[in-house]
Amino acid sequence: MPAKTILITGASSGIGAALARAYAKDGVTLLLWGRDAARLDAVVAQCRARGALVTTQVFDLRDAAGFTRLLAAAPALDIAIFNAGLGGSAPADVFAETPEAAQALAEVNFTAPVVGANVIASAMAARGAGHIVLIGSITESFPLPMAPTYAATKAGLKMFAEALGIRMARHGVKVSLVSPGFIDTPMSRKVVEPKPFLMRADTAAAIIVRKIDAGARTIVVPWQFGVIRGFAGLLPRGLLRLILSRL
Ligand SMILES: NC(=O)c1ccc[n+]([C@@H]2O[C@H](COP(=O)([O-])OP(=O)(O)OC[C@H]3O[C@@H](n4cnc5c(N)ncnc54)[C@H](OP(=O)(O)O)[C@@H]3O)[C@@H](O)[C@H]2O)c1
């Protein structure tokens, strides 16, 4: 296999850390970015033990201008995975999300990956090769009343991934959207509602890596959520809204 250089944001935890471990081997250079230095170091040690070369960046993605500068200075990437994200739902006993929480969700889950993917798309298109991967969520297809901003950021990311994919195709750059259901990570552990088909992060990462390698444009993990989304799409919108309003 030719040498690969791969960027993963949010590599200090959950799905990002699992993706880093899944890619780590001889001949692979990983750029692992996160906020928490200690957690990131632990993932770096696991990846180096598997033979990968690793560089790190401890960085807050809410600084969009700084993120742009860092990405512009990065080495040529074969794969850029924009994974970092914030979870967040508003408790039922408040009217709405706080403006601060809504802004953080919008910046981390939407602004950062969109700004970052545009920087990398230009660099990859100039070389005529590369693969951009955006980690969305199955919530992109559901107007969740308990998490309006989270669902909206992921719906926006879905539209962005599709549009960017069409634009980049003629330049030899692939764009994939990953839509996880419930994956067992610190983020999902905060969810108190039932979590059907909950999957281990390392299992999900192995599936995601295999499908990225196969060039899949859309990836749903676990697959059962693709079926649920398909059925939900057949329902009249009013009925879907009624069901969601009862959750
Ligand atoms: N787990 C699920 O069930 C699930 C379902 C659907 C979609 N997803 C999506 O999958 C992605 C990964 O989530 P996860 O479950 O692995 O969550 P996680 O374990 O909480 O990890 C989130 C990662 O994002 C990073 N991050 C958060 N805010 C950041 C910021 N301001 N600047 C830089 N990095 C930041 C965190 O860095 P630090 O830890 O260093 O702060 C961490 O590495 C997210 O986009 C999430 O929306 C997850």
PDB file of C-alpha atoms and ligand atoms in Angstrom:
ATOM      1  CA  MET A   1       0.000   0.000   0.000  1.00  0.00           C
ATOM      2  CA  PRO A   2       1.421   3.476  -0.857  1.00  0.00           C
ATOM      3  CA  ALA A   3       2.221   5.816   2.073  1.00  0.00           C
ATOM      4  CA  LYS A   4      -0.767   7.805   3.257  1.00  0.00           C
ATOM      5  CA  THR A   5      -1.101  11.102   5.110  1.00  0.00           C
ATOM      6  CA  ILE A   6      -4.342  11.464   7.046  1.00  0.00           C
ATOM      7  CA  LEU A   7      -5.750  14.344   9.129  1.00  0.00           C
ATOM      8  CA  ILE A   8      -8.325  13.589  11.824  1.00  0.00           C
ATOM      9  CA  THR A   9      -9.939  16.364  13.888  1.00  0.00           C
ATOM     10  CA  GLY A  10     -11.378  15.395  17.252  1.00  0.00           C
ATOM     11  CA  ALA A  11      -8.832  12.579  17.501  1.00  0.00           C
ATOM     12  CA  SER A  12      -8.606  12.797  21.304  1.00  0.00           C
ATOM     13  CA  SER A  13     -11.841  10.912  21.966  1.00  0.00           C
ATOM     14  CA  GLY A  14     -14.577   8.589  20.744  1.00  0.00           C
ATOM     15  CA  ILE A  15     -14.949   8.026  17.005  1.00  0.00           C
ATOM     16  CA  GLY A  16     -11.936  10.192  16.086  1.00  0.00           C
ATOM     17  CA  ALA A  17      -9.620   8.252  18.407  1.00  0.00           C
ATOM     18  CA  ALA A  18     -11.001   4.966  17.066  1.00  0.00           C
ATOM     19  CA  LEU A  19     -10.444   6.115  13.458  1.00  0.00           C
ATOM     20  CA  ALA A  20      -6.868   7.063  14.351  1.00  0.00           C
ATOM     21  CA  ARG A  21      -6.244   3.565  15.782  1.00  0.00           C
ATOM     22  CA  ALA A  22      -7.905   1.949  12.755  1.00  0.00           C
ATOM     23  CA  TYR A  23      -5.638   3.804  10.308  1.00  0.00           C
ATOM     24  CA  ALA A  24      -2.443   3.500  12.375  1.00  0.00           C
ATOM     25  CA  LYS A  25       0.175   1.270  10.759  1.00  0.00           C
ATOM     26  CA  ASP A  26       3.593   1.397   9.050  1.00  0.00           C
ATOM     27  CA  GLY A  27       3.626   3.824   6.129  1.00  0.00           C
ATOM     28  CA  VAL A  28       0.825   5.989   7.507  1.00  0.00           C
ATOM     29  CA  THR A  29       1.375   9.534   8.790  1.00  0.00           C
ATOM     30  CA  LEU A  30      -1.411  10.739  11.065  1.00  0.00           C
ATOM     31  CA  LEU A  31      -2.107  14.384  11.869  1.00  0.00           C
ATOM     32  CA  LEU A  32      -4.179  14.095  15.037  1.00  0.00           C
ATOM     33  CA  TRP A  33      -5.873  17.269  16.232  1.00  0.00           C
ATOM     34  CA  GLY A  34      -7.866  17.778  19.426  1.00  0.00           C
ATOM     35  CA  ARG A  35      -8.330  20.085  22.391  1.00  0.00           C
ATOM     36  CA  ASP A  36      -7.401  17.955  25.388  1.00  0.00           C
ATOM     37  CA  ALA A  37      -3.620  17.382  25.301  1.00  0.00           C
ATOM     38  CA  ALA A  38      -3.574  14.489  27.788  1.00  0.00           C
ATOM     39  CA  ARG A  39      -6.292  12.511  26.014  1.00  0.00           C
ATOM     40  CA  LEU A  40      -4.678  13.215  22.645  1.00  0.00           C
ATOM     41  CA  ASP A  41      -1.306  11.969  23.943  1.00  0.00           C
ATOM     42  CA  ALA A  42      -2.874   8.663  24.972  1.00  0.00           C
ATOM     43  CA  VAL A  43      -4.231   8.138  21.446  1.00  0.00           C
ATOM     44  CA  VAL A  44      -0.877   9.153  19.924  1.00  0.00           C
ATOM     45  CA  ALA A  45       0.883   6.462  21.998  1.00  0.00           C
ATOM     46  CA  GLN A  46      -1.572   3.809  20.769  1.00  0.00           C
ATOM     47  CA  CYS A  47      -1.057   4.867  17.132  1.00  0.00           C
ATOM     48  CA  ARG A  48       2.745   4.987  17.375  1.00  0.00           C
ATOM     49  CA  ALA A  49       2.718   1.510  18.929  1.00  0.00           C
ATOM     50  CA  ARG A  50       0.970   0.337  15.735  1.00  0.00           C
ATOM     51  CA  GLY A  51       3.768   1.815  13.575  1.00  0.00           C
ATOM     52  CA  ALA A  52       2.274   5.128  12.405  1.00  0.00           C
ATOM     53  CA  LEU A  53       4.152   8.430  12.288  1.00  0.00           C
ATOM     54  CA  VAL A  54       2.104  10.949  14.282  1.00  0.00           C
ATOM     55  CA  THR A  55       2.045  14.727  14.635  1.00  0.00           C
ATOM     56  CA  THR A  56      -0.440  16.556  16.845  1.00  0.00           C
ATOM     57  CA  GLN A  57      -2.124  19.904  17.206  1.00  0.00           C
ATOM     58  CA  VAL A  58      -3.917  20.993  20.367  1.00  0.00           C
ATOM     59  CA  PHE A  59      -6.405  23.512  19.109  1.00  0.00           C
ATOM     60  CA  ASP A  60      -9.892  24.960  19.618  1.00  0.00           C
ATOM     61  CA  LEU A  61     -11.824  24.751  16.353  1.00  0.00           C
ATOM     62  CA  ARG A  62     -13.975  27.718  17.311  1.00  0.00           C
ATOM     63  CA  ASP A  63     -11.070  29.896  16.130  1.00  0.00           C
ATOM     64  CA  ALA A  64     -11.992  29.639  12.429  1.00  0.00           C
ATOM     65  CA  ALA A  65      -9.219  31.965  11.223  1.00  0.00           C
ATOM     66  CA  GLY A  66      -6.582  30.030  13.190  1.00  0.00           C
ATOM     67  CA  PHE A  67      -8.010  26.746  11.858  1.00  0.00           C
ATOM     68  CA  THR A  68      -7.688  28.049   8.296  1.00  0.00           C
ATOM     69  CA  ARG A  69      -4.055  29.030   8.894  1.00  0.00           C
ATOM     70  CA  LEU A  70      -3.189  25.633  10.392  1.00  0.00           C
ATOM     71  CA  LEU A  71      -4.828  23.750   7.531  1.00  0.00           C
ATOM     72  CA  ALA A  72      -3.141  25.905   4.900  1.00  0.00           C
ATOM     73  CA  ALA A  73       0.224  25.031   6.479  1.00  0.00           C
ATOM     74  CA  ALA A  74      -0.508  21.287   6.682  1.00  0.00           C
ATOM     75  CA  PRO A  75       1.381  18.829   4.436  1.00  0.00           C
ATOM     76  CA  ALA A  76      -0.364  17.359   1.372  1.00  0.00           C
ATOM     77  CA  LEU A  77      -3.170  15.147   2.675  1.00  0.00           C
ATOM     78  CA  ASP A  78      -4.545  11.970   1.137  1.00  0.00           C
ATOM     79  CA  ILE A  79      -7.524  11.910   3.513  1.00  0.00           C
ATOM     80  CA  ALA A  80      -8.917  14.731   5.688  1.00  0.00           C
ATOM     81  CA  ILE A  81     -11.506  13.622   8.243  1.00  0.00           C
ATOM     82  CA  PHE A  82     -13.511  16.428   9.846  1.00  0.00           C
ATOM     83  CA  ASN A  83     -14.835  14.527  12.831  1.00  0.00           C
ATOM     84  CA  ALA A  84     -14.719  16.876  15.851  1.00  0.00           C
ATOM     85  CA  GLY A  85     -18.149  17.725  17.130  1.00  0.00           C
ATOM     86  CA  LEU A  86     -20.206  18.772  20.114  1.00  0.00           C
ATOM     87  CA  GLY A  87     -23.311  16.965  21.268  1.00  0.00           C
ATOM     88  CA  GLY A  88     -26.104  18.778  22.917  1.00  0.00           C
ATOM     89  CA  SER A  89     -29.754  18.626  23.681  1.00  0.00           C
ATOM     90  CA  ALA A  90     -31.925  21.111  25.524  1.00  0.00           C
ATOM     91  CA  PRO A  91     -33.767  19.761  28.570  1.00  0.00           C
ATOM     92  CA  ALA A  92     -37.552  19.619  28.228  1.00  0.00           C
ATOM     93  CA  ASP A  93     -38.062  22.018  31.152  1.00  0.00           C
ATOM     94  CA  VAL A  94     -36.519  25.018  29.330  1.00  0.00           C
ATOM     95  CA  PHE A  95     -38.105  26.817  26.394  1.00  0.00           C
ATOM     96  CA  ALA A  96     -35.074  26.684  24.102  1.00  0.00           C
ATOM     97  CA  GLU A  97     -31.315  26.199  23.890  1.00  0.00           C
ATOM     98  CA  THR A  98     -29.151  28.993  25.300  1.00  0.00           C
ATOM     99  CA  PRO A  99     -27.651  31.333  22.699  1.00  0.00           C
ATOM    100  CA  GLU A 100     -24.171  30.339  23.918  1.00  0.00           C
ATOM    101  CA  ALA A 101     -24.857  26.621  23.446  1.00  0.00           C
ATOM    102  CA  ALA A 102     -26.408  27.216  20.014  1.00  0.00           C
ATOM    103  CA  GLN A 103     -23.410  29.284  18.908  1.00  0.00           C
ATOM    104  CA  ALA A 104     -20.886  26.677  20.104  1.00  0.00           C
ATOM    105  CA  LEU A 105     -22.770  23.908  18.275  1.00  0.00           C
ATOM    106  CA  ALA A 106     -22.961  25.963  15.087  1.00  0.00           C
ATOM    107  CA  GLU A 107     -19.247  26.841  15.180  1.00  0.00           C
ATOM    108  CA  VAL A 108     -17.846  23.402  16.046  1.00  0.00           C
ATOM    109  CA  ASN A 109     -20.286  21.180  14.114  1.00  0.00           C
ATOM    110  CA  PHE A 110     -20.868  23.312  11.029  1.00  0.00           C
ATOM    111  CA  THR A 111     -18.597  26.349  10.599  1.00  0.00           C
ATOM    112  CA  ALA A 112     -15.326  24.548  11.396  1.00  0.00           C
ATOM    113  CA  PRO A 113     -15.793  21.534   9.087  1.00  0.00           C
ATOM    114  CA  VAL A 114     -17.174  23.674   6.262  1.00  0.00           C
ATOM    115  CA  VAL A 115     -14.374  26.241   6.490  1.00  0.00           C
ATOM    116  CA  GLY A 116     -11.780  23.486   6.891  1.00  0.00           C
ATOM    117  CA  ALA A 117     -13.098  21.328   4.047  1.00  0.00           C
ATOM    118  CA  ASN A 118     -12.994  24.312   1.684  1.00  0.00           C
ATOM    119  CA  VAL A 119      -9.334  24.974   2.523  1.00  0.00           C
ATOM    120  CA  ILE A 120      -8.417  21.329   1.976  1.00  0.00           C
ATOM    121  CA  ALA A 121     -10.626  20.985  -1.130  1.00  0.00           C
ATOM    122  CA  SER A 122      -8.636  23.718  -2.890  1.00  0.00           C
ATOM    123  CA  ALA A 123      -5.305  22.097  -1.992  1.00  0.00           C
ATOM    124  CA  MET A 124      -6.489  18.619  -3.044  1.00  0.00           C
ATOM    125  CA  ALA A 125      -8.071  19.905  -6.290  1.00  0.00           C
ATOM    126  CA  ALA A 126      -4.814  21.631  -7.220  1.00  0.00           C
ATOM    127  CA  ARG A 127      -3.075  18.218  -6.894  1.00  0.00           C
ATOM    128  CA  GLY A 128      -5.971  16.385  -8.595  1.00  0.00           C
ATOM    129  CA  ALA A 129      -6.375  13.866  -5.744  1.00  0.00           C
ATOM    130  CA  GLY A 130      -7.608  13.437  -2.202  1.00  0.00           C
ATOM    131  CA  HIS A 131     -10.550  12.390  -0.077  1.00  0.00           C
ATOM    132  CA  ILE A 132     -12.524  14.622   2.307  1.00  0.00           C
ATOM    133  CA  VAL A 133     -14.648  12.885   4.943  1.00  0.00           C
ATOM    134  CA  LEU A 134     -17.262  14.741   7.000  1.00  0.00           C
ATOM    135  CA  ILE A 135     -18.678  13.119  10.118  1.00  0.00           C
ATOM    136  CA  GLY A 136     -22.343  14.061  10.260  1.00  0.00           C
ATOM    137  CA  SER A 137     -25.095  12.257  12.124  1.00  0.00           C
ATOM    138  CA  ILE A 138     -28.251  10.332  11.306  1.00  0.00           C
ATOM    139  CA  THR A 139     -30.036  13.237  13.048  1.00  0.00           C
ATOM    140  CA  GLU A 140     -29.443  15.148   9.785  1.00  0.00           C
ATOM    141  CA  SER A 141     -32.695  13.526   8.592  1.00  0.00           C
ATOM    142  CA  PHE A 142     -34.797  14.091  11.720  1.00  0.00           C
ATOM    143  CA  PRO A 143     -36.086  17.444  13.074  1.00  0.00           C
ATOM    144  CA  LEU A 144     -35.345  16.482  16.694  1.00  0.00           C
ATOM    145  CA  PRO A 145     -37.218  18.755  19.125  1.00  0.00           C
ATOM    146  CA  MET A 146     -34.747  17.908  21.922  1.00  0.00           C
ATOM    147  CA  ALA A 147     -31.767  19.051  19.824  1.00  0.00           C
ATOM    148  CA  PRO A 148     -32.814  21.545  17.132  1.00  0.00           C
ATOM    149  CA  THR A 149     -29.391  23.155  16.679  1.00  0.00           C
ATOM    150  CA  TYR A 150     -27.445  19.860  16.670  1.00  0.00           C
ATOM    151  CA  ALA A 151     -29.840  18.392  14.081  1.00  0.00           C
ATOM    152  CA  ALA A 152     -29.596  21.552  11.969  1.00  0.00           C
ATOM    153  CA  THR A 153     -25.783  21.595  11.965  1.00  0.00           C
ATOM    154  CA  LYS A 154     -25.722  18.009  10.755  1.00  0.00           C
ATOM    155  CA  ALA A 155     -28.430  18.642   8.113  1.00  0.00           C
ATOM    156  CA  GLY A 156     -26.347  21.553   6.844  1.00  0.00           C
ATOM    157  CA  LEU A 157     -23.254  19.374   6.737  1.00  0.00           C
ATOM    158  CA  LYS A 158     -25.138  16.770   4.687  1.00  0.00           C
ATOM    159  CA  MET A 159     -26.104  19.343   2.042  1.00  0.00           C
ATOM    160  CA  PHE A 160     -22.552  20.716   2.039  1.00  0.00           C
ATOM    161  CA  ALA A 161     -21.016  17.250   1.573  1.00  0.00           C
ATOM    162  CA  GLU A 162     -23.253  16.455  -1.380  1.00  0.00           C
ATOM    163  CA  ALA A 163     -22.735  19.815  -3.097  1.00  0.00           C
ATOM    164  CA  LEU A 164     -18.968  19.818  -2.510  1.00  0.00           C
ATOM    165  CA  GLY A 165     -18.779  16.227  -3.769  1.00  0.00           C
ATOM    166  CA  ILE A 166     -20.419  17.207  -7.063  1.00  0.00           C
ATOM    167  CA  ARG A 167     -18.127  20.230  -7.401  1.00  0.00           C
ATOM    168  CA  MET A 168     -14.935  18.294  -6.611  1.00  0.00           C
ATOM    169  CA  ALA A 169     -15.625  15.233  -8.791  1.00  0.00           C
ATOM    170  CA  ARG A 170     -14.104  16.821 -11.915  1.00  0.00           C
ATOM    171  CA  HIS A 171     -10.943  17.627  -9.908  1.00  0.00           C
ATOM    172  CA  GLY A 172     -10.311  14.059  -8.769  1.00  0.00           C
ATOM    173  CA  VAL A 173     -11.295  14.749  -5.142  1.00  0.00           C
ATOM    174  CA  LYS A 174     -13.792  12.490  -3.354  1.00  0.00           C
ATOM    175  CA  VAL A 175     -16.144  13.689  -0.607  1.00  0.00           C
ATOM    176  CA  SER A 176     -17.844  11.269   1.805  1.00  0.00           C
ATOM    177  CA  LEU A 177     -20.427  11.859   4.506  1.00  0.00           C
ATOM    178  CA  VAL A 178     -20.553   9.502   7.511  1.00  0.00           C
ATOM    179  CA  SER A 179     -23.876   9.419   9.359  1.00  0.00           C
ATOM    180  CA  PRO A 180     -23.537   7.591  12.677  1.00  0.00           C
ATOM    181  CA  GLY A 181     -26.487   6.398  14.713  1.00  0.00           C
ATOM    182  CA  PHE A 182     -25.525   5.588  18.312  1.00  0.00           C
ATOM    183  CA  ILE A 183     -21.804   4.901  18.818  1.00  0.00           C
ATOM    184  CA  ASP A 184     -20.528   4.264  22.354  1.00  0.00           C
ATOM    185  CA  THR A 185     -18.412   7.381  23.105  1.00  0.00           C
ATOM    186  CA  PRO A 186     -18.258  10.036  25.839  1.00  0.00           C
ATOM    187  CA  MET A 187     -20.724  12.074  23.750  1.00  0.00           C
ATOM    188  CA  SER A 188     -23.386   9.375  23.489  1.00  0.00           C
ATOM    189  CA  ARG A 189     -22.909   8.363  27.137  1.00  0.00           C
ATOM    190  CA  LYS A 190     -24.550  11.672  28.069  1.00  0.00           C
ATOM    191  CA  VAL A 191     -27.732  10.661  26.210  1.00  0.00           C
ATOM    192  CA  VAL A 192     -30.239   9.365  28.743  1.00  0.00           C
ATOM    193  CA  GLU A 193     -32.834   8.094  26.249  1.00  0.00           C
ATOM    194  CA  PRO A 194     -32.640   4.486  24.912  1.00  0.00           C
ATOM    195  CA  LYS A 195     -29.816   3.988  22.379  1.00  0.00           C
ATOM    196  CA  PRO A 196     -30.877   1.239  19.954  1.00  0.00           C
ATOM    197  CA  PHE A 197     -28.176  -0.653  18.016  1.00  0.00           C
ATOM    198  CA  LEU A 198     -25.435   1.030  20.112  1.00  0.00           C
ATOM    199  CA  MET A 199     -22.090   0.123  18.503  1.00  0.00           C
ATOM    200  CA  ARG A 200     -18.521   0.166  19.901  1.00  0.00           C
ATOM    201  CA  ALA A 201     -16.409   2.999  18.506  1.00  0.00           C
ATOM    202  CA  ASP A 202     -13.654   0.644  17.275  1.00  0.00           C
ATOM    203  CA  THR A 203     -16.230  -1.480  15.425  1.00  0.00           C
ATOM    204  CA  ALA A 204     -17.727   1.623  13.822  1.00  0.00           C
ATOM    205  CA  ALA A 205     -14.260   2.909  12.865  1.00  0.00           C
ATOM    206  CA  ALA A 206     -13.354  -0.382  11.157  1.00  0.00           C
ATOM    207  CA  ILE A 207     -16.544  -0.189   9.061  1.00  0.00           C
ATOM    208  CA  ILE A 208     -16.001   3.499   8.240  1.00  0.00           C
ATOM    209  CA  VAL A 209     -12.374   2.937   7.152  1.00  0.00           C
ATOM    210  CA  ARG A 210     -13.369  -0.005   4.927  1.00  0.00           C
ATOM    211  CA  LYS A 211     -16.107   2.033   3.257  1.00  0.00           C
ATOM    212  CA  ILE A 212     -13.899   5.115   2.819  1.00  0.00           C
ATOM    213  CA  ASP A 213     -11.299   2.888   1.135  1.00  0.00           C
ATOM    214  CA  ALA A 214     -14.053   1.576  -1.155  1.00  0.00           C
ATOM    215  CA  GLY A 215     -14.918   5.174  -2.094  1.00  0.00           C
ATOM    216  CA  ALA A 216     -18.441   5.221  -0.602  1.00  0.00           C
ATOM    217  CA  ARG A 217     -20.052   8.666  -0.799  1.00  0.00           C
ATOM    218  CA  THR A 218     -22.427   8.038   2.097  1.00  0.00           C
ATOM    219  CA  ILE A 219     -21.820   5.765   5.067  1.00  0.00           C
ATOM    220  CA  VAL A 220     -24.401   4.947   7.760  1.00  0.00           C
ATOM    221  CA  VAL A 221     -23.203   3.124  10.923  1.00  0.00           C
ATOM    222  CA  PRO A 222     -24.801   1.008  12.291  1.00  0.00           C
ATOM    223  CA  TRP A 223     -26.578   0.071   9.024  1.00  0.00           C
ATOM    224  CA  GLN A 224     -29.931  -0.341  10.821  1.00  0.00           C
ATOM    225  CA  PHE A 225     -30.218   3.450  10.982  1.00  0.00           C
ATOM    226  CA  GLY A 226     -30.187   3.569   7.182  1.00  0.00           C
ATOM    227  CA  VAL A 227     -33.274   1.347   7.209  1.00  0.00           C
ATOM    228  CA  ILE A 228     -34.958   3.450   9.917  1.00  0.00           C
ATOM    229  CA  ARG A 229     -34.239   6.607   7.905  1.00  0.00           C
ATOM    230  CA  GLY A 230     -35.652   4.949   4.779  1.00  0.00           C
ATOM    231  CA  PHE A 231     -38.915   4.068   6.539  1.00  0.00           C
ATOM    232  CA  ALA A 232     -39.136   7.490   8.173  1.00  0.00           C
ATOM    233  CA  GLY A 233     -38.754   9.044   4.722  1.00  0.00           C
ATOM    234  CA  LEU A 234     -41.876   7.189   3.563  1.00  0.00           C
ATOM    235  CA  LEU A 235     -44.014   8.715   6.336  1.00  0.00           C
ATOM    236  CA  PRO A 236     -46.038  11.857   5.683  1.00  0.00           C
ATOM    237  CA  ARG A 237     -44.027  14.737   7.191  1.00  0.00           C
ATOM    238  CA  GLY A 238     -46.922  15.635   9.512  1.00  0.00           C
ATOM    239  CA  LEU A 239     -46.933  12.104  10.968  1.00  0.00           C
ATOM    240  CA  LEU A 240     -43.142  12.199  11.477  1.00  0.00           C
ATOM    241  CA  ARG A 241     -43.497  15.538  13.291  1.00  0.00           C
ATOM    242  CA  LEU A 242     -46.243  14.077  15.479  1.00  0.00           C
ATOM    243  CA  ILE A 243     -44.102  11.054  16.419  1.00  0.00           C
ATOM    244  CA  LEU A 244     -41.076  13.257  17.190  1.00  0.00           C
ATOM    245  CA  SER A 245     -43.212  15.613  19.286  1.00  0.00           C
ATOM    246  CA  ARG A 246     -44.072  12.668  21.576  1.00  0.00           C
ATOM    247  CA  LEU A 247     -40.417  11.727  22.229  1.00  0.00           C
TER     248      LEU A 247
HETATM  249  N1  LIG B   1     -21.285   9.050  19.392  1.00  0.00           N
HETATM  250  C1  LIG B   1     -22.391   9.064  18.683  1.00  0.00           C
HETATM  251  O1  LIG B   1     -23.341   8.326  18.974  1.00  0.00           O
HETATM  252  C2  LIG B   1     -22.496   9.985  17.495  1.00  0.00           C
HETATM  253  C3  LIG B   1     -23.674   9.908  16.734  1.00  0.00           C
HETATM  254  C4  LIG B   1     -23.814  10.722  15.634  1.00  0.00           C
HETATM  255  C5  LIG B   1     -22.787  11.571  15.253  1.00  0.00           C
HETATM  256  N2  LIG B   1     -21.650  11.633  16.002  1.00  0.00           N
HETATM  257  C6  LIG B   1     -20.610  12.575  15.574  1.00  0.00           C
HETATM  258  O2  LIG B   1     -19.334  11.959  15.614  1.00  0.00           O
HETATM  259  C7  LIG B   1     -18.325  12.940  15.860  1.00  0.00           C
HETATM  260  C8  LIG B   1     -17.441  12.464  17.002  1.00  0.00           C
HETATM  261  O3  LIG B   1     -18.236  12.356  18.179  1.00  0.00           O
HETATM  262  P1  LIG B   1     -17.875  11.379  19.389  1.00  0.00           P
HETATM  263  O4  LIG B   1     -19.107  10.623  19.701  1.00  0.00           O
HETATM  264  O5  LIG B   1     -16.614  10.679  19.112  1.00  0.00           O
HETATM  265  O6  LIG B   1     -17.715  12.477  20.545  1.00  0.00           O
HETATM  266  P2  LIG B   1     -16.602  12.704  21.676  1.00  0.00           P
HETATM  267  O7  LIG B   1     -16.100  11.421  22.188  1.00  0.00           O
HETATM  268  O8  LIG B   1     -17.212  13.688  22.603  1.00  0.00           O
HETATM  269  O9  LIG B   1     -15.413  13.414  20.858  1.00  0.00           O
HETATM  270  C9  LIG B   1     -15.575  14.690  20.305  1.00  0.00           C
HETATM  271  C10 LIG B   1     -14.249  15.170  19.777  1.00  0.00           C
HETATM  272  O10 LIG B   1     -14.426  16.501  19.241  1.00  0.00           O
HETATM  273  C11 LIG B   1     -13.434  17.349  19.809  1.00  0.00           C
HETATM  274  N3  LIG B   1     -13.924  18.718  19.978  1.00  0.00           N
HETATM  275  C12 LIG B   1     -15.099  19.125  20.510  1.00  0.00           C
HETATM  276  N4  LIG B   1     -15.153  20.474  20.538  1.00  0.00           N
HETATM  277  C13 LIG B   1     -13.964  20.916  20.020  1.00  0.00           C
HETATM  278  C14 LIG B   1     -13.408  22.199  19.788  1.00  0.00           C
HETATM  279  N5  LIG B   1     -14.075  23.322  20.111  1.00  0.00           N
HETATM  280  N6  LIG B   1     -12.179  22.288  19.256  1.00  0.00           N
HETATM  281  C15 LIG B   1     -11.478  21.179  18.933  1.00  0.00           C
HETATM  282  N7  LIG B   1     -11.956  19.922  19.114  1.00  0.00           N
HETATM  283  C16 LIG B   1     -13.182  19.806  19.661  1.00  0.00           C
HETATM  284  C17 LIG B   1     -13.143  16.753  21.173  1.00  0.00           C
HETATM  285  O11 LIG B   1     -11.888  17.223  21.605  1.00  0.00           O
HETATM  286  P3  LIG B   1     -11.438  17.189  23.170  1.00  0.00           P
HETATM  287  O12 LIG B   1     -11.985  15.926  23.742  1.00  0.00           O
HETATM  288  O13 LIG B   1      -9.970  17.199  23.071  1.00  0.00           O
HETATM  289  O14 LIG B   1     -12.037  18.404  23.792  1.00  0.00           O
HETATM  290  C18 LIG B   1     -13.186  15.266  20.856  1.00  0.00           C
HETATM  291  O15 LIG B   1     -11.954  14.845  20.319  1.00  0.00           O
HETATM  292  C19 LIG B   1     -19.069  14.246  16.149  1.00  0.00           C
HETATM  293  O16 LIG B   1     -19.073  15.059  14.999  1.00  0.00           O
HETATM  294  C20 LIG B   1     -20.484  13.786  16.484  1.00  0.00           C
HETATM  295  O17 LIG B   1     -21.462  14.777  16.218  1.00  0.00           O
HETATM  296  C21 LIG B   1     -21.487  10.871  17.127  1.00  0.00           C
END
